[in-house]
Amino acid sequence: MISIRNLVKRYDDQLPLQQLNLRAEKGIIFGRLGPNGAGKTTLISILNGLTNFQEGEIEILGLPLRKNLKAIRRRSTFIPQSLALYDHLSVIENLRFFAGIQSISGETLRKNIDYAISVNRLQPLTEKKASTLSGGQKRRLNIAIGLLNNPDILYFDEPTVGIDPESRGEILETIRSFKHDNKTVIYTSHYMEEIEKICDEAAILNAGEIVRQGSLTSLLQNNNDHSAVIECIHPNREQLSKIADGHDGTELFNSNKLMVLRPNSKKMAALLADLEAKDIQLKQIRYDSINLESLFISLTSRENPDA
Amino acid sequence: MLKAMLIKEFILIMRDKHALAALFIMPSIFILIMSMALKDTFGNDHALLNYTIIDRNQTVQSEQVNTLLRVNTLFQKHDLVIKDQTELQKALNGDVHFVISIPSDFTENLGKKQLDTALLHIDVATDVKPEMVSLVKSALAGIIRQQRLQKIQNDLKIFLPDIAQKLDGFSFEAQDVLDIHYNGMKAEQVPSSTQQSVPSWIVFGMFFIIIPMSTIFINERTQNTLLRMHAMNISIPALFTGKIVPYMVINQIQVWLMIGVGIFIVPLLGAEALTLGNSIAGLVMVSTGLSLAAIGTSILIAVSVNTVEQATTIGGISNILFGAIGGIMVPKFFMPQVMQTLTNISPMSWGLEGFLDIFLRGLGAQAVIKESLALAGFGVGLLMIAWLIFSYRTKRGI
């Protein structure tokens, strides 16, 4: 369905993607994780033909991307993180406009609009102006627009940013339903629990490379170890970073948390002693088996302290 | 595809009250205000300057100065009694622009070959411009010439009555000795303030599309709607066409609305109605060229800046600059020569010349081909530059 081999993208002297390989089969939900600047946006732009690349091969739906861009675009859709719609148009006017520019007409238009509306539960809102919709409803309209060409592949870029938990749950449910329609979803999110909840496979990107890729089960099965997360109260970030550097298997994340891989009593005692010596107060210590979040942090935080 | 884009663009404009006000109401109000404000400046039947006369001569000749000056519609006499210097200053600090003092020896001096003192003395208020003083000077000089000739004629009657008789009935009235014809207009027809000011405001109003057009475009870009459309196989030329066509239609609506205001509403407020000229085709040609120039400017600004605030600031400033340089706000003939040459760099000036050819000079489509092509070329040139910038920014994701 989507096959990327040795992909290289250069911007002047920067290398946002280097020798990237990725494969996503038909009918799966494929999650993409990565800290800011990891190359997620660049990759999605390349897959949608919005930016070019220097080396490598990309095949989508069995067609080389470069030569079949228009045909591939007709069978795929890009649902951006921002609400790429018109506030002054009603829901139905938005849908008609985006269908119209894709030259969708007649029976197909009616059928596809009905599908987009019903999948996103927009039936009671069709005549409402987009500006009057709630955040979650706007997100659903944003997705509905992406369904107008009845695509085989859907690229989602953080579709649940800034909405309430109930709306988020509804959107995730909608995305999961695409799997039953045999559509392939490429899903980008910063929320690990979303990836864990809906994705069959995932890839973790860091500094333009895929550092781990596979099915969710295999990614987590290979990590039977445990981890501990120490959450501090208003710590000095630099101080905390220095402490993390001084202890093996300890990473700083979210500015106030330390994650300890494979913690044991000796390791934890030394770390806590250091924290006490620097007068850093603790909020909580949480022990857990390694989940996607801790895996992500352990793979990306050295290079990117903001992860 | 294009149909959907046109419908969308029209709906967006129709639902944007501020854009509608900027596009249609503001230029119409401009026309009404400026036609009324300039009515007195361009009109022939309204006085520009007020004056009064101190007549110390009190003769037929001094009364004649009074009578001849009253005929001149540029001047309005205020009947004041001025007895001393304080009253004179008070008058000049008030509504009176100039005071003519006729000395007691005026009649006596009229026939003198060499004058020891001036025949008339004029006091002028300090806020009167030199050009206006020249108008007063030439009017009074004409009156004095006429009176001195009469004096000579009267003297001749005594010694050479035959020659004096030949001078009888010589006319000095401007309408008798001068036939003034305004280019492209019928005999006796005089261009009105409406006719002279409406073309300027049509040109200015058409460039108002810069603000709503660039605002919509930037919103589409920042919300990634353009990116989404690009991912839906919409090419840049198709995207630009979807913008150009609706705004050309909007510009045409603006032009005919403003012409409608000139024809039907301005006369209700007491000014002369606008007349269309002889060439509808010429009007459409110039307005289409202007439309392309305004749209090219709008899209270039929209693709070059990052925020709506930048677009409205740069759009507003360029509109005013084009207008100021292009002779929209200050008529070209009031400008010094250097500035008049400089007006040629403003597309508004080309559009204005084209409209003046049609509205004022009564010329046809042929006369405005050059201006229309220059405007269209300017617009297309800017669109090309905008295309390059936009495709660069799209590829770089900036």
XYZ file of C-alpha atoms in Angstrom:
705
model
C 0.000 0.000 0.000
C 2.679 2.512 1.089
C 6.295 1.622 0.592
C 9.195 4.009 1.239
C 12.770 2.982 0.500
C 15.912 4.958 1.370
C 14.146 8.289 1.356
C 16.396 11.357 1.630
C 15.177 14.929 1.864
C 17.554 17.885 1.987
C 16.842 21.589 2.689
C 19.961 23.569 1.879
C 22.454 22.099 4.383
C 19.807 20.418 6.564
C 18.809 16.769 6.297
C 15.257 16.450 7.655
C 14.914 12.865 6.375
C 17.837 10.478 5.940
C 17.675 6.969 4.480
C 14.155 6.472 5.716
C 12.418 3.128 5.141
C 8.792 2.473 5.966
C 6.044 0.096 4.907
C 2.338 0.279 5.720
C -0.054 -2.400 4.492
C -3.601 -1.947 3.287
C -6.383 -1.669 5.846
C -4.251 -0.838 8.864
C -3.935 2.178 11.109
C -0.292 3.190 11.148
C 0.892 5.543 13.872
C 3.747 7.997 13.492
C 5.430 9.357 16.588
C 8.285 11.728 16.966
C 9.413 14.836 18.801
C 9.208 18.254 17.142
C 11.620 18.449 14.202
C 11.800 14.664 13.843
C 10.625 14.879 10.211
C 6.951 13.922 10.632
C 5.547 16.929 8.758
C 8.176 16.647 6.020
C 7.279 12.999 5.483
C 3.540 13.676 5.274
C 4.189 16.556 2.862
C 6.249 14.276 0.640
C 3.592 11.545 0.662
C 1.001 14.117 -0.443
C 3.244 15.566 -3.141
C 3.441 18.921 -1.379
C 7.217 18.893 -1.256
C 9.808 17.042 -3.278
C 12.587 14.687 -2.196
C 16.098 14.066 -3.468
C 16.683 10.337 -3.133
C 14.761 7.146 -2.584
C 11.626 5.504 -3.903
C 8.048 5.875 -2.795
C 5.224 3.651 -3.978
C 1.652 4.301 -2.959
C -1.205 2.001 -3.991
C 1.342 0.166 -6.093
C 2.194 3.296 -8.111
C 5.475 5.243 -8.054
C 4.649 8.602 -6.425
C 6.606 10.887 -8.723
C 4.952 9.686 -11.920
C 1.446 9.163 -10.582
C 0.979 12.036 -8.186
C -2.406 13.166 -9.519
C -3.829 9.635 -9.637
C -2.567 8.898 -6.129
C -3.974 12.175 -4.785
C -7.382 11.240 -6.183
C -7.325 8.106 -4.000
C -5.832 9.607 -0.862
C -6.609 12.512 1.454
C -4.689 14.805 3.747
C -6.440 15.952 6.923
C -4.300 18.728 8.382
C -3.992 19.553 12.048
C -5.359 23.059 11.463
C -9.029 23.481 10.614
C -8.619 23.807 6.862
C -12.168 24.908 6.125
C -14.189 28.084 5.711
C -15.764 29.590 8.823
C -18.180 31.731 6.803
C -19.576 28.730 4.917
C -22.090 26.308 6.370
C -21.201 22.651 6.860
C -22.921 21.620 3.630
C -21.423 24.572 1.699
C -17.955 23.555 2.879
C -18.553 19.976 1.766
C -19.967 21.048 -1.617
C -17.045 23.401 -2.203
C -14.334 20.843 -1.450
C -16.184 18.236 -3.514
C -16.619 20.736 -6.337
C -12.924 21.549 -6.615
C -12.216 17.827 -6.891
C -14.764 17.669 -9.755
C -16.965 15.263 -7.819
C -20.495 15.579 -9.119
C -23.816 13.844 -9.694
C -24.611 10.645 -7.843
C -21.027 10.270 -6.545
C -21.259 13.722 -4.988
C -24.512 12.890 -3.195
C -23.222 9.501 -2.046
C -19.848 10.791 -0.838
C -21.337 13.771 0.980
C -23.844 11.462 2.708
C -20.986 9.146 3.699
C -18.839 12.019 5.027
C -21.773 13.436 7.012
C -22.920 10.142 8.498
C -19.454 8.856 9.446
C -18.787 12.112 11.270
C -22.297 12.432 12.742
C -22.856 15.862 11.196
C -26.522 15.300 10.154
C -28.060 17.889 12.528
C -25.400 20.478 11.717
C -25.431 20.662 7.914
C -27.016 24.124 7.653
C -24.974 25.623 10.489
C -22.142 28.002 9.706
C -18.764 26.457 10.526
C -17.933 29.426 12.746
C -20.804 28.478 15.077
C -19.647 24.865 15.589
C -17.838 23.671 18.711
C -14.172 22.672 18.537
C -15.024 18.989 18.299
C -17.677 19.558 15.617
C -15.211 21.581 13.567
C -12.682 18.750 13.843
C -15.340 16.342 12.585
C -16.104 18.637 9.656
C -12.360 18.816 8.958
C -12.338 15.019 8.715
C -15.573 14.912 6.688
C -13.973 17.145 4.048
C -11.193 14.595 3.752
C -13.672 11.814 3.018
C -15.313 13.464 0.021
C -13.234 11.578 -2.527
C -13.863 8.297 -0.670
C -10.108 7.792 -0.285
C -8.187 4.538 0.146
C -5.525 6.267 2.217
C -6.096 8.913 4.905
C -3.252 10.967 6.327
C -4.155 12.439 9.711
C -1.966 15.075 11.302
C -2.850 15.394 14.994
C -6.624 15.482 14.459
C -7.525 15.681 18.163
C -5.479 18.692 19.204
C -7.353 21.101 21.478
C -10.631 19.266 21.944
C -12.477 17.832 24.920
C -12.077 14.145 25.895
C -15.579 13.223 24.719
C -15.041 14.649 21.223
C -11.607 13.056 21.128
C -13.140 9.674 21.899
C -15.701 10.151 19.098
C -13.022 11.105 16.590
C -10.836 8.138 17.519
C -13.875 5.907 17.116
C -14.487 7.371 13.661
C -10.878 6.803 12.659
C -11.003 3.242 13.923
C -14.099 2.665 11.770
C -12.103 3.359 8.585
C -10.303 0.107 9.169
C -13.578 -1.753 8.669
C -13.946 0.024 5.298
C -10.503 -1.376 4.387
C -8.950 2.082 4.292
C -5.360 2.701 5.329
C -4.828 5.402 7.942
C -1.499 7.098 8.571
C -1.960 8.706 11.942
C 0.326 11.289 13.512
C -0.138 12.284 17.126
C 1.704 13.451 20.179
C -0.731 11.526 22.367
C 0.815 8.098 23.045
C -2.414 6.713 24.471
C -4.192 7.488 21.172
C -1.570 5.587 19.198
C -1.786 2.696 21.647
C -5.574 2.764 21.457
C -6.175 2.797 17.705
C -2.998 1.882 15.817
C -2.024 -1.554 14.540
C 1.512 -0.508 13.735
C 3.712 2.446 14.582
C 7.013 4.047 13.718
C 9.010 6.307 16.005
C 10.890 9.015 14.141
C 13.799 10.917 15.558
C 16.097 13.366 13.780
C 14.937 12.287 10.320
C 15.292 8.571 10.969
C 12.948 5.793 11.992
C 14.363 4.550 15.253
C 11.765 1.836 15.873
C 8.990 0.393 13.745
C 6.602 -2.531 13.992
C 3.267 -3.685 15.294
C 2.230 -2.176 18.599
C 2.351 -5.629 20.202
C 5.873 -6.331 18.983
C 7.111 -2.874 19.988
C 5.905 -3.359 23.532
C 6.542 -7.115 23.792
C 10.246 -6.604 23.227
C 10.311 -4.403 26.267
C 9.336 -6.503 29.221
C 11.306 -4.246 31.495
C 9.828 -1.862 33.925
C 10.290 1.824 34.304
C 9.811 4.416 37.006
C 8.723 8.005 36.518
C 9.698 10.571 39.158
C 7.645 13.752 38.942
C 9.178 16.810 40.627
C 7.559 20.048 41.844
C 8.808 23.165 40.065
C 12.350 21.916 39.601
C 15.202 23.825 38.033
C 15.347 22.249 34.573
C 19.124 22.547 34.232
C 19.659 21.052 37.664
C 17.361 18.150 36.823
C 19.084 17.619 33.482
C 22.484 17.422 35.200
C 21.132 14.863 37.655
C 19.710 12.763 34.781
C 23.073 12.893 32.987
C 24.765 11.551 36.116
C 22.648 8.392 36.307
C 22.565 5.568 33.766
C 19.209 4.823 32.143
C 17.693 8.049 33.418
C 16.033 10.544 31.071
C 14.515 13.955 31.631
C 11.210 14.689 29.921
C 8.444 17.300 30.098
C 10.916 19.518 32.042
C 9.823 18.121 35.408
C 9.926 14.320 35.064
C 12.705 11.781 35.222
C 12.200 8.361 33.710
C 14.324 5.530 35.047
C 14.594 2.441 32.875
C 14.936 -0.911 34.666
C 14.913 0.710 38.103
C 16.330 -1.133 41.075
C 16.641 -0.100 44.670
C 20.293 0.933 44.379
C 19.643 3.046 41.311
C 16.564 4.682 42.819
C 18.268 5.345 46.180
C 21.192 7.120 44.500
C 18.872 9.202 42.348
C 16.588 10.199 45.216
C 19.609 11.132 47.320
C 20.801 13.459 44.575
C 17.357 15.038 44.295
C 17.238 15.556 48.059
C 20.726 17.057 48.069
C 19.562 19.635 45.529
C 16.426 20.245 47.595
C 14.115 19.188 44.756
C 10.676 18.244 46.035
C 8.856 15.240 44.615
C 5.227 15.041 43.613
C 5.020 11.326 42.903
C 6.931 8.211 41.870
C 5.134 5.869 39.469
C 6.331 2.334 38.654
C 5.086 0.754 35.434
C 5.929 -1.730 32.738
C 7.432 -0.035 29.706
C 4.644 1.485 27.604
C 4.755 3.435 24.381
C 5.396 6.684 26.214
C 8.420 5.390 28.091
C 9.699 3.679 24.956
C 9.293 6.927 23.034
C 11.110 8.898 25.725
C 13.920 6.428 25.956
C 14.398 6.494 22.184
C 14.125 10.203 21.606
C 14.842 12.238 24.708
C 18.670 12.173 24.515
C 18.586 14.011 21.242
C 15.545 16.083 22.017
C 15.063 17.329 25.563
C 11.582 18.638 24.715
C 10.221 15.195 23.930
C -13.865 22.861 -10.208
C -13.776 26.547 -11.153
C -17.517 26.832 -10.502
C -17.064 25.638 -6.915
C -14.227 28.123 -6.389
C -16.252 31.020 -7.780
C -19.284 30.190 -5.639
C -17.103 29.904 -2.528
C -15.352 33.225 -3.161
C -18.646 35.065 -3.743
C -20.235 33.595 -0.615
C -17.191 34.580 1.467
C -17.327 38.154 0.212
C -21.100 38.449 0.567
C -20.900 37.287 4.199
C -18.027 39.603 5.089
C -19.744 42.841 6.109
C -16.478 44.758 6.475
C -15.327 43.750 3.018
C -18.668 44.779 1.527
C -18.452 48.139 3.267
C -14.893 48.676 2.040
C -15.730 47.601 -1.506
C -19.066 49.255 -2.129
C -20.155 51.712 0.554
C -16.847 53.516 1.147
C -16.168 54.406 -2.527
C -19.789 55.528 -2.965
C -19.513 57.788 0.071
C -16.200 59.092 -1.278
C -17.899 60.052 -4.511
C -20.736 61.830 -2.743
C -18.454 63.709 -0.355
C -15.823 64.654 -2.907
C -18.344 65.666 -5.571
C -19.991 67.966 -3.069
C -16.701 69.230 -1.621
C -15.222 70.036 -5.012
C -18.445 71.413 -6.435
C -17.376 74.968 -5.643
C -13.805 74.484 -6.824
C -14.653 73.189 -10.272
C -18.010 74.909 -10.669
C -18.382 78.184 -12.555
C -21.210 79.752 -10.659
C -19.720 79.954 -7.214
C -17.434 82.637 -5.873
C -13.954 81.659 -4.807
C -13.047 84.949 -3.114
C -14.908 87.572 -1.120
C -14.042 91.248 -1.426
C -15.116 94.676 -0.444
C -14.459 98.140 -1.891
C -13.468 101.374 -0.191
C -14.529 104.008 -2.686
C -12.912 107.371 -1.929
C -13.425 108.510 -5.483
C -17.214 108.273 -5.680
C -17.435 108.927 -9.418
C -18.977 107.187 -12.383
C -15.590 105.573 -13.026
C -15.224 104.182 -9.539
C -18.792 102.911 -9.696
C -17.906 101.246 -12.980
C -15.074 99.310 -11.269
C -17.676 98.153 -8.824
C -20.128 97.130 -11.533
C -17.593 95.294 -13.691
C -16.255 93.401 -10.724
C -19.753 92.317 -9.700
C -20.163 90.633 -13.089
C -17.207 88.364 -12.314
C -18.665 85.245 -10.680
C -15.326 84.279 -9.151
C -15.701 87.137 -6.699
C -18.424 87.858 -4.166
C -18.802 91.382 -2.812
C -19.349 91.911 0.899
C -20.913 95.257 1.645
C -18.854 96.528 4.536
C -18.082 100.026 5.650
C -14.376 100.310 6.375
C -13.313 103.562 7.940
C -9.837 102.882 9.241
C -6.915 100.480 9.289
C -8.310 98.499 12.266
C -11.556 97.797 10.425
C -9.589 96.848 7.339
C -7.542 94.303 9.294
C -10.662 92.990 10.979
C -12.313 92.438 7.602
C -9.252 90.639 6.210
C -9.068 88.448 9.294
C -12.705 87.556 8.758
C -14.510 86.435 5.619
C -13.076 89.015 3.243
C -10.181 87.854 1.057
C -9.253 91.206 -0.481
C -10.134 94.872 -0.129
C -9.928 97.238 -3.082
C -9.228 100.846 -2.214
C -10.140 103.354 -4.915
C -8.258 106.593 -4.166
C -9.907 109.992 -4.498
C -7.713 110.894 -7.523
C -8.612 107.677 -9.370
C -10.589 109.379 -12.189
C -7.929 112.041 -12.586
C -5.156 109.470 -12.871
C -6.994 107.196 -15.297
C -5.968 109.297 -18.292
C -2.387 109.892 -17.233
C 0.323 108.490 -19.464
C 2.822 108.055 -16.615
C 1.416 107.064 -13.240
C 3.066 108.378 -10.105
C 0.986 106.182 -7.867
C -1.000 102.981 -8.535
C -4.572 103.468 -9.686
C -5.949 100.963 -7.197
C -4.673 99.635 -3.924
C -5.405 96.029 -2.957
C -5.091 94.567 0.558
C -5.063 90.791 0.584
C -5.693 88.354 3.468
C -2.658 86.255 4.302
C -4.420 82.912 3.647
C -5.066 83.726 -0.013
C -2.840 81.719 -2.326
C -0.695 83.531 -4.947
C -2.680 81.875 -7.787
C -5.847 83.448 -6.409
C -4.149 86.857 -6.158
C -3.241 86.480 -9.834
C -6.922 85.968 -10.623
C -7.761 89.240 -8.814
C -4.911 91.063 -10.537
C -5.922 89.976 -14.010
C -9.582 90.803 -13.405
C -8.792 94.301 -12.130
C -6.155 94.950 -14.802
C -8.810 94.137 -17.434
C -11.236 96.597 -15.849
C -8.614 99.321 -15.644
C -7.539 98.793 -19.283
C -11.146 99.137 -20.329
C -11.579 102.330 -18.317
C -8.360 103.932 -19.533
C -9.374 103.206 -23.108
C -12.732 104.838 -22.442
C -10.970 107.841 -20.982
C -8.804 108.124 -24.103
C -11.925 107.757 -26.230
C -13.657 110.562 -24.320
C -10.642 112.816 -24.795
C -10.545 111.957 -28.508
C -14.219 112.950 -28.883
C -13.233 116.567 -28.361
C -10.474 116.727 -30.994
C -11.007 113.738 -33.299
C -14.697 112.760 -33.041
C -14.545 110.449 -36.111
C -11.809 108.295 -34.637
C -13.513 108.309 -31.251
C -16.731 107.108 -32.878
C -14.876 104.144 -34.329
C -14.039 103.054 -30.797
C -17.697 103.066 -29.774
C -19.181 99.684 -28.998
C -15.836 97.890 -28.520
C -16.570 94.908 -26.370
C -14.303 93.831 -23.523
C -16.535 91.098 -22.130
C -14.774 87.734 -21.867
C -17.693 85.833 -23.381
C -17.604 88.151 -26.435
C -13.879 88.150 -27.076
C -13.053 84.575 -26.047
C -14.702 81.359 -27.142
C -13.823 78.702 -24.605
C -14.457 75.111 -25.636
C -13.735 72.113 -23.399
C -12.089 69.309 -25.334
C -14.529 66.539 -26.211
C -17.556 68.486 -24.985
C -20.341 70.293 -26.785
C -20.248 74.090 -27.188
C -21.266 75.849 -23.959
C -20.824 72.559 -22.057
C -18.601 72.821 -18.986
C -17.097 69.837 -17.103
C -18.710 69.433 -13.724
C -17.049 68.583 -10.430
C -18.802 65.206 -10.591
C -17.351 64.511 -14.017
C -13.874 65.460 -12.828
C -13.859 63.713 -9.469
C -15.840 60.487 -10.009
C -13.154 58.826 -12.217
C -10.571 59.330 -9.448
C -12.735 57.677 -6.844
C -13.672 54.800 -9.111
C -9.961 54.050 -9.592
C -9.280 54.402 -5.877
C -12.292 52.281 -4.938
C -11.291 49.449 -7.256
C -7.990 49.077 -5.429
C -9.881 48.579 -2.159
C -10.157 44.897 -3.098
C -6.540 44.543 -1.909
C -7.669 44.259 1.699
C -10.492 41.656 1.568
C -8.755 39.659 -1.138
C -5.414 39.397 0.636
C -7.130 38.774 3.986
C -9.081 35.795 2.634
C -5.984 34.449 0.884
C -3.792 34.689 3.999
C -6.446 33.048 6.158
C -6.636 30.221 3.636
C -2.881 29.859 3.737
C -2.440 30.001 7.511
C -5.292 27.526 8.087
C -3.699 25.191 5.525
C -6.811 25.350 3.329
C -4.616 26.175 0.341
C -2.332 23.275 1.226
C -5.345 21.008 1.431
C -6.568 22.242 -1.961
C -3.100 21.670 -3.375
C -3.237 18.102 -2.049
C -6.580 17.811 -3.889
C -4.778 18.412 -7.215
C -5.625 22.113 -7.452
C -2.827 23.789 -9.391
C -1.605 27.322 -8.717
C -3.036 28.688 -12.010
C -6.430 27.153 -11.145
C -6.220 28.604 -7.655
C -5.335 32.063 -8.987
C -8.095 31.873 -11.619
C -10.553 31.079 -8.831
C -9.518 34.370 -7.237
C -9.144 36.540 -10.341
C -12.561 35.900 -11.898
C -14.748 36.726 -8.859
C -12.797 39.869 -8.051
C -12.995 41.048 -11.649
C -16.774 40.675 -11.404
C -16.750 42.494 -8.049
C -14.673 45.317 -9.578
C -17.172 45.655 -12.449
C -20.046 45.812 -9.947
C -18.094 48.510 -8.065
C -17.520 50.551 -11.236
C -21.167 50.487 -12.296
C -22.375 51.098 -8.750
C -20.152 54.171 -8.487
C -21.257 55.373 -11.909
C -24.848 54.829 -10.730
C -24.168 56.939 -7.640
C -22.725 59.667 -9.891
C -25.714 59.585 -12.227
C -28.611 59.146 -9.806
C -27.624 60.113 -6.260
C -25.170 63.000 -6.663
C -27.831 65.206 -8.391
C -30.183 64.622 -5.453
C -27.594 66.394 -3.296
C -27.454 69.402 -5.578
C -24.381 68.662 -7.680
C -24.412 67.952 -11.400
C -25.081 64.399 -12.528
C -22.355 62.289 -14.066
C -22.598 61.663 -17.790
C -21.251 58.450 -19.230
C -19.171 59.687 -22.133
C -19.268 58.095 -25.537
C -17.720 54.675 -25.046
C -19.038 51.922 -22.811
C -16.492 49.581 -24.421
C -13.711 51.972 -23.445
C -14.990 52.034 -19.856
C -15.032 48.246 -19.712
C -11.509 48.092 -21.188
C -10.016 50.515 -18.663
C -11.874 48.983 -15.730
C -10.801 45.462 -16.743
C -7.183 46.604 -16.958
C -7.484 48.326 -13.585
C -9.065 45.207 -12.155
C -6.120 43.062 -13.235
C -3.684 45.602 -11.795
C -5.535 45.676 -8.454
C -5.871 41.871 -8.329
C -2.187 41.393 -9.223
C -1.209 43.770 -6.423
C -3.539 42.006 -3.966
C -2.264 38.512 -4.723
C 1.371 39.626 -4.687
C 0.881 41.180 -1.246
C -1.046 38.121 -0.041
C 1.653 35.637 -1.065
C 4.531 37.793 0.168
C 3.476 38.602 3.720
C 2.837 36.303 6.671
C -0.090 37.779 8.559
C -3.394 39.511 7.902
C -2.134 42.525 9.856
C 0.847 42.861 7.517
C -1.430 42.566 4.487
C -3.879 45.209 5.660
C -1.056 47.594 6.568
C 0.927 47.112 3.361
C -2.275 46.977 1.276
C -3.605 50.172 2.823
C -0.305 52.012 2.457
C 0.223 50.949 -1.151
C -3.348 51.994 -1.965
C -2.771 55.464 -0.521
C 0.694 55.748 -2.124
C -0.612 54.720 -5.548
C -3.430 57.224 -5.078
C -1.233 60.077 -3.894
C 1.377 59.577 -6.613
C -1.230 58.793 -9.241
C -3.080 62.104 -9.007
C -6.133 60.651 -7.269
C -6.013 62.796 -4.167
C -4.397 65.875 -5.680
C -5.149 66.549 -9.357
C -2.077 66.091 -11.533
C -2.138 69.672 -12.847
C -1.704 71.022 -9.308
C 1.571 69.109 -8.931
C 5.055 70.418 -9.780
C 6.586 69.099 -13.003
C 8.768 66.505 -11.242
C 5.753 65.065 -9.459
C 3.712 65.071 -12.650
C 6.414 62.916 -14.252
C 6.431 60.700 -11.176
C 2.692 60.051 -11.508
C 3.496 57.854 -14.502
C 4.793 55.115 -12.217
C 1.422 54.647 -10.537
C -1.058 52.291 -12.225
C -3.823 54.416 -10.699
C -2.586 57.298 -12.857
C -2.893 55.179 -16.028
C -6.400 54.138 -15.030
C -7.353 57.707 -14.195
C -6.109 58.978 -17.548
C -8.125 56.259 -19.259
C -11.304 57.172 -17.374
C -10.748 60.898 -17.964
C -10.417 60.147 -21.688
C -13.866 58.590 -21.574
C -15.701 60.724 -19.016
C -14.156 64.139 -19.680
C -12.528 64.174 -23.076
C -15.305 62.253 -24.802
C -12.855 59.861 -26.465
C -13.582 56.290 -27.523
C -12.181 52.799 -26.931
C -9.289 53.382 -29.323
C -7.920 56.164 -27.136
C -7.702 53.978 -24.043
C -6.064 50.889 -25.592
C -2.622 51.999 -24.385
C -3.703 52.571 -20.784
C -5.778 49.378 -20.682
C -2.911 47.248 -22.009
C -0.410 48.860 -19.640
C -2.685 48.131 -16.674
C -3.350 44.560 -17.784
C 0.386 44.016 -18.369
C 1.182 45.399 -14.938
C -1.400 43.087 -13.338
C -0.261 39.995 -15.235
C 3.375 40.802 -14.391
C 2.572 40.962 -10.683
C 0.569 37.734 -10.923
C 3.590 35.996 -12.462
C 5.839 37.199 -9.637
C 3.176 36.110 -7.126
C 3.079 32.672 -8.774
C 6.848 32.262 -8.379
C 6.799 33.371 -4.744
C 3.787 31.213 -3.911
C 5.191 28.054 -5.486
C 8.526 28.644 -3.711
C 6.794 29.103 -0.363
C 4.504 26.097 -0.914
C 7.434 23.818 -1.730
C 9.373 25.056 1.295
C 6.302 24.858 3.497
C 6.671 28.507 4.616
